[in-house]
Amino acid sequence: MKLTMIGTGYVGLVSGVCFSEYGFEVTCVDADAAKIARLNRGEVPIYEAGLDELMARNVAADRLRFTGDLASAVAESDVVMLAVGTPSRRGDGEADLTFVYAAAKQIAPHLKPGAVVVTKSTVLPGTNRQVRRIIAEERPGLDFSVASNPEFLREGAAVDDFMRPNRVVIGVHDERGERVMRALYRPLSLREAPLVVTTLENAELIKYAANSFLSMKVTFINEVADLCEQIGGDVQVVAHAIGLDHRIGQKFLHPGPGFGGSCFPKDTRAFVAAGQRLGARQRLIETVVEVNELRAEKMAQKVLAALGEPEGKIVAVLGLAFKPNTDDMREAPSLTIIPALQGAGVTIRAHDPAAMERAKTLFDRVEWCENPYESALDADAVLILTEWNAYRALDLERLKAAMAGRTVIDLRNIYKPQDMAAAGFDYTSVGRASSRIAEASFTRVKGQAS
């Protein structure tokens, strides 16, 4: 079976490479000639663990190729997948489907009879039927099928998510579409990955509902963290305890500076806007969007409060990407927090293991450093914004020796307050006691032990 992937962004590239690893012949198409040239040189334009190795192996096996020639690729394919962007539309927040509909119109003249057109992009309910109408208008009488196959790939773990999914969701409108889609995912049968086959509209809605629910969990625990700070509680203890309830689960209960990236912000806004347009308001998610959009600003104020008098101080920022194991800067909290600190007169010295090249195009007046210790040199404070593994076991004595001050603001809670107190830091985290309280507790426990 031959497959063409329209779009080599995050979803299109990861999906195309992984389908070729299954053994299918895959052609990835993109209108960006520079990107296609990079891919043909073996360069992976995104940071994603394991993707470069898979891509090289399947190109060498002649199962994977990259081209800008849409017409030839589509004409030879049994399955054509649309993996183009669906950004938030200005004004109302709904998903902008311009690229999806344009792609449908572009592929229509070249589809062979019996082809299955699959939407991989995150799209609103009704989109796949509109794709079908566009193609039918362009090619009257063409026998083809449409299907919906939303992705559930976590950035930083996308290859593993594709190869070992929690579930595969397929929306179809005819038997041929179902048969072909089942064949595409047959390689997963040995792993017994659940396959949910449903209507086009259900498949489209499942993606939005899933991301909105997970966003709600993140926002919930962030608000619980704020309450913990007011009462002297520990949000990590609370999160662990409620997560032991199997109905709730442990995942997405980690407080921080708010969610970012390419999916949660965009999809929650689209979910809200669609509900308002259709007269079925999603009030919980409306609040999630509102709270999250203010979260990074609130965390910036938290950092400024920890600095005391921010004017003229140097802050080492560790982590710029919205999450670890990716270089994605889209809607990263750093995009709000760093300018707020600079506006208060703070000098920023930053490090990120993967995202600095992208970040350099987004920030002004930032000193870029090769490692966290260089970033901390003569700094009055260290600010942890992304929970990269490289920051989880820093040499605290080395860090302290490099710094001019003793303030550490950890917005990802990767250290324990008592450990930071024992190391001599003035430590601030999210939803937990400050290091001053932890130091008193540490001293008391130490005295009892002696």
PDB file of C-alpha atoms in Angstrom, residues 84-194:
ATOM      1  CA  VAL A  84      -1.546  20.530   7.566  1.00  0.00           C
ATOM      2  CA  GLY A  85      -1.857  23.229  10.192  1.00  0.00           C
ATOM      3  CA  THR A  86      -5.127  24.257  11.835  1.00  0.00           C
ATOM      4  CA  PRO A  87      -4.096  27.353  13.830  1.00  0.00           C
ATOM      5  CA  SER A  88      -6.443  29.394  15.989  1.00  0.00           C
ATOM      6  CA  ARG A  89      -8.449  31.801  13.883  1.00  0.00           C
ATOM      7  CA  ARG A  90      -8.031  35.405  14.850  1.00  0.00           C
ATOM      8  CA  GLY A  91     -11.054  36.961  16.458  1.00  0.00           C
ATOM      9  CA  ASP A  92     -13.030  33.938  17.612  1.00  0.00           C
ATOM     10  CA  GLY A  93     -10.443  31.246  18.442  1.00  0.00           C
ATOM     11  CA  GLU A  94     -11.966  28.588  16.191  1.00  0.00           C
ATOM     12  CA  ALA A  95      -9.665  26.334  14.194  1.00  0.00           C
ATOM     13  CA  ASP A  96      -8.672  27.918  10.898  1.00  0.00           C
ATOM     14  CA  LEU A  97      -9.378  25.197   8.337  1.00  0.00           C
ATOM     15  CA  THR A  98      -8.074  27.153   5.357  1.00  0.00           C
ATOM     16  CA  PHE A  99      -5.068  24.878   4.854  1.00  0.00           C
ATOM     17  CA  VAL A 100      -7.152  21.699   5.135  1.00  0.00           C
ATOM     18  CA  TYR A 101      -9.641  22.815   2.513  1.00  0.00           C
ATOM     19  CA  ALA A 102      -6.885  24.132   0.242  1.00  0.00           C
ATOM     20  CA  ALA A 103      -5.097  20.782   0.475  1.00  0.00           C
ATOM     21  CA  ALA A 104      -8.309  18.932  -0.389  1.00  0.00           C
ATOM     22  CA  LYS A 105      -8.703  21.092  -3.483  1.00  0.00           C
ATOM     23  CA  GLN A 106      -5.068  20.583  -4.477  1.00  0.00           C
ATOM     24  CA  ILE A 107      -5.122  16.798  -4.267  1.00  0.00           C
ATOM     25  CA  ALA A 108      -8.514  16.342  -5.966  1.00  0.00           C
ATOM     26  CA  PRO A 109      -7.304  16.474  -9.608  1.00  0.00           C
ATOM     27  CA  HIS A 110      -4.665  13.832  -8.955  1.00  0.00           C
ATOM     28  CA  LEU A 111      -6.480  11.216  -6.849  1.00  0.00           C
ATOM     29  CA  LYS A 112      -6.802   7.801  -8.403  1.00  0.00           C
ATOM     30  CA  PRO A 113     -10.129   5.930  -8.246  1.00  0.00           C
ATOM     31  CA  GLY A 114     -10.612   4.107  -4.960  1.00  0.00           C
ATOM     32  CA  ALA A 115      -8.239   6.355  -3.014  1.00  0.00           C
ATOM     33  CA  VAL A 116      -8.908   7.065   0.658  1.00  0.00           C
ATOM     34  CA  VAL A 117      -8.386  10.639   1.843  1.00  0.00           C
ATOM     35  CA  VAL A 118      -7.613  10.774   5.558  1.00  0.00           C
ATOM     36  CA  THR A 119      -7.592  13.887   7.714  1.00  0.00           C
ATOM     37  CA  LYS A 120      -4.816  13.656  10.329  1.00  0.00           C
ATOM     38  CA  SER A 121      -5.034  17.317  11.304  1.00  0.00           C
ATOM     39  CA  THR A 122      -7.084  18.326  14.342  1.00  0.00           C
ATOM     40  CA  VAL A 123     -10.346  19.560  12.833  1.00  0.00           C
ATOM     41  CA  LEU A 124     -13.816  20.554  13.920  1.00  0.00           C
ATOM     42  CA  PRO A 125     -16.777  18.185  13.553  1.00  0.00           C
ATOM     43  CA  GLY A 126     -18.084  18.370  10.011  1.00  0.00           C
ATOM     44  CA  THR A 127     -14.694  19.065   8.426  1.00  0.00           C
ATOM     45  CA  ASN A 128     -14.247  15.655   6.806  1.00  0.00           C
ATOM     46  CA  ARG A 129     -17.647  15.867   5.166  1.00  0.00           C
ATOM     47  CA  GLN A 130     -16.673  19.273   3.799  1.00  0.00           C
ATOM     48  CA  VAL A 131     -13.415  17.765   2.504  1.00  0.00           C
ATOM     49  CA  ARG A 132     -15.498  15.152   0.718  1.00  0.00           C
ATOM     50  CA  ARG A 133     -17.720  17.842  -0.817  1.00  0.00           C
ATOM     51  CA  ILE A 134     -14.714  19.828  -2.055  1.00  0.00           C
ATOM     52  CA  ILE A 135     -13.145  16.814  -3.741  1.00  0.00           C
ATOM     53  CA  ALA A 136     -16.469  15.710  -5.250  1.00  0.00           C
ATOM     54  CA  GLU A 137     -16.981  19.182  -6.712  1.00  0.00           C
ATOM     55  CA  GLU A 138     -13.476  19.201  -8.178  1.00  0.00           C
ATOM     56  CA  ARG A 139     -13.752  15.638  -9.530  1.00  0.00           C
ATOM     57  CA  PRO A 140     -17.404  14.798 -10.253  1.00  0.00           C
ATOM     58  CA  GLY A 141     -17.901  11.061 -10.540  1.00  0.00           C
ATOM     59  CA  LEU A 142     -14.627  10.100  -8.813  1.00  0.00           C
ATOM     60  CA  ASP A 143     -14.977   7.026  -6.603  1.00  0.00           C
ATOM     61  CA  PHE A 144     -13.117   7.774  -3.365  1.00  0.00           C
ATOM     62  CA  SER A 145     -13.514   7.563   0.423  1.00  0.00           C
ATOM     63  CA  VAL A 146     -12.755   9.885   3.328  1.00  0.00           C
ATOM     64  CA  ALA A 147     -11.725   9.038   6.862  1.00  0.00           C
ATOM     65  CA  SER A 148     -10.754  10.838  10.053  1.00  0.00           C
ATOM     66  CA  ASN A 149      -7.683   9.672  11.985  1.00  0.00           C
ATOM     67  CA  PRO A 150      -6.805  12.199  14.718  1.00  0.00           C
ATOM     68  CA  GLU A 151      -3.339  11.983  16.244  1.00  0.00           C
ATOM     69  CA  PHE A 152      -2.591  11.691  19.961  1.00  0.00           C
ATOM     70  CA  LEU A 153       1.152  12.319  19.927  1.00  0.00           C
ATOM     71  CA  ARG A 154       2.903  13.893  22.892  1.00  0.00           C
ATOM     72  CA  GLU A 155       5.795  16.069  21.850  1.00  0.00           C
ATOM     73  CA  GLY A 156       8.958  14.513  23.208  1.00  0.00           C
ATOM     74  CA  ALA A 157       7.434  11.030  23.125  1.00  0.00           C
ATOM     75  CA  ALA A 158       5.745  11.073  19.724  1.00  0.00           C
ATOM     76  CA  VAL A 159       7.514   8.091  18.167  1.00  0.00           C
ATOM     77  CA  ASP A 160       6.727   5.891  21.144  1.00  0.00           C
ATOM     78  CA  ASP A 161       3.124   7.140  21.198  1.00  0.00           C
ATOM     79  CA  PHE A 162       2.718   6.239  17.526  1.00  0.00           C
ATOM     80  CA  MET A 163       4.247   2.791  17.914  1.00  0.00           C
ATOM     81  CA  ARG A 164       2.598   2.004  21.256  1.00  0.00           C
ATOM     82  CA  PRO A 165      -0.641   3.997  21.303  1.00  0.00           C
ATOM     83  CA  ASN A 166      -3.240   3.953  24.060  1.00  0.00           C
ATOM     84  CA  ARG A 167      -5.791   3.750  21.270  1.00  0.00           C
ATOM     85  CA  VAL A 168      -6.224   4.466  17.572  1.00  0.00           C
ATOM     86  CA  VAL A 169      -9.324   6.428  16.590  1.00  0.00           C
ATOM     87  CA  ILE A 170     -10.739   6.055  13.093  1.00  0.00           C
ATOM     88  CA  GLY A 171     -13.794   7.817  11.727  1.00  0.00           C
ATOM     89  CA  VAL A 172     -15.275   6.436   8.511  1.00  0.00           C
ATOM     90  CA  HIS A 173     -18.300   6.830   6.292  1.00  0.00           C
ATOM     91  CA  ASP A 174     -18.057   3.667   4.172  1.00  0.00           C
ATOM     92  CA  GLU A 175     -16.782   0.092   4.268  1.00  0.00           C
ATOM     93  CA  ARG A 176     -13.792   0.723   2.009  1.00  0.00           C
ATOM     94  CA  GLY A 177     -12.519   3.495   4.259  1.00  0.00           C
ATOM     95  CA  GLU A 178     -12.793   1.215   7.286  1.00  0.00           C
ATOM     96  CA  ARG A 179     -11.108  -1.685   5.504  1.00  0.00           C
ATOM     97  CA  VAL A 180      -8.158   0.423   4.358  1.00  0.00           C
ATOM     98  CA  MET A 181      -7.700   2.109   7.719  1.00  0.00           C
ATOM     99  CA  ARG A 182      -7.738  -1.207   9.530  1.00  0.00           C
ATOM    100  CA  ALA A 183      -5.064  -2.435   7.122  1.00  0.00           C
ATOM    101  CA  LEU A 184      -2.920   0.619   7.842  1.00  0.00           C
ATOM    102  CA  TYR A 185      -2.952  -0.119  11.564  1.00  0.00           C
ATOM    103  CA  ARG A 186      -2.774  -3.909  11.332  1.00  0.00           C
ATOM    104  CA  PRO A 187       0.932  -3.818  12.365  1.00  0.00           C
ATOM    105  CA  LEU A 188      -0.282  -2.785  15.834  1.00  0.00           C
ATOM    106  CA  SER A 189      -2.434  -5.889  16.256  1.00  0.00           C
ATOM    107  CA  LEU A 190       0.344  -7.833  17.992  1.00  0.00           C
ATOM    108  CA  ARG A 191       0.408  -5.143  20.665  1.00  0.00           C
ATOM    109  CA  GLU A 192      -3.388  -5.336  20.903  1.00  0.00           C
ATOM    110  CA  ALA A 193      -3.732  -1.566  20.634  1.00  0.00           C
ATOM    111  CA  PRO A 194      -7.438  -0.686  20.983  1.00  0.00           C
TER     112      PRO A 194
END
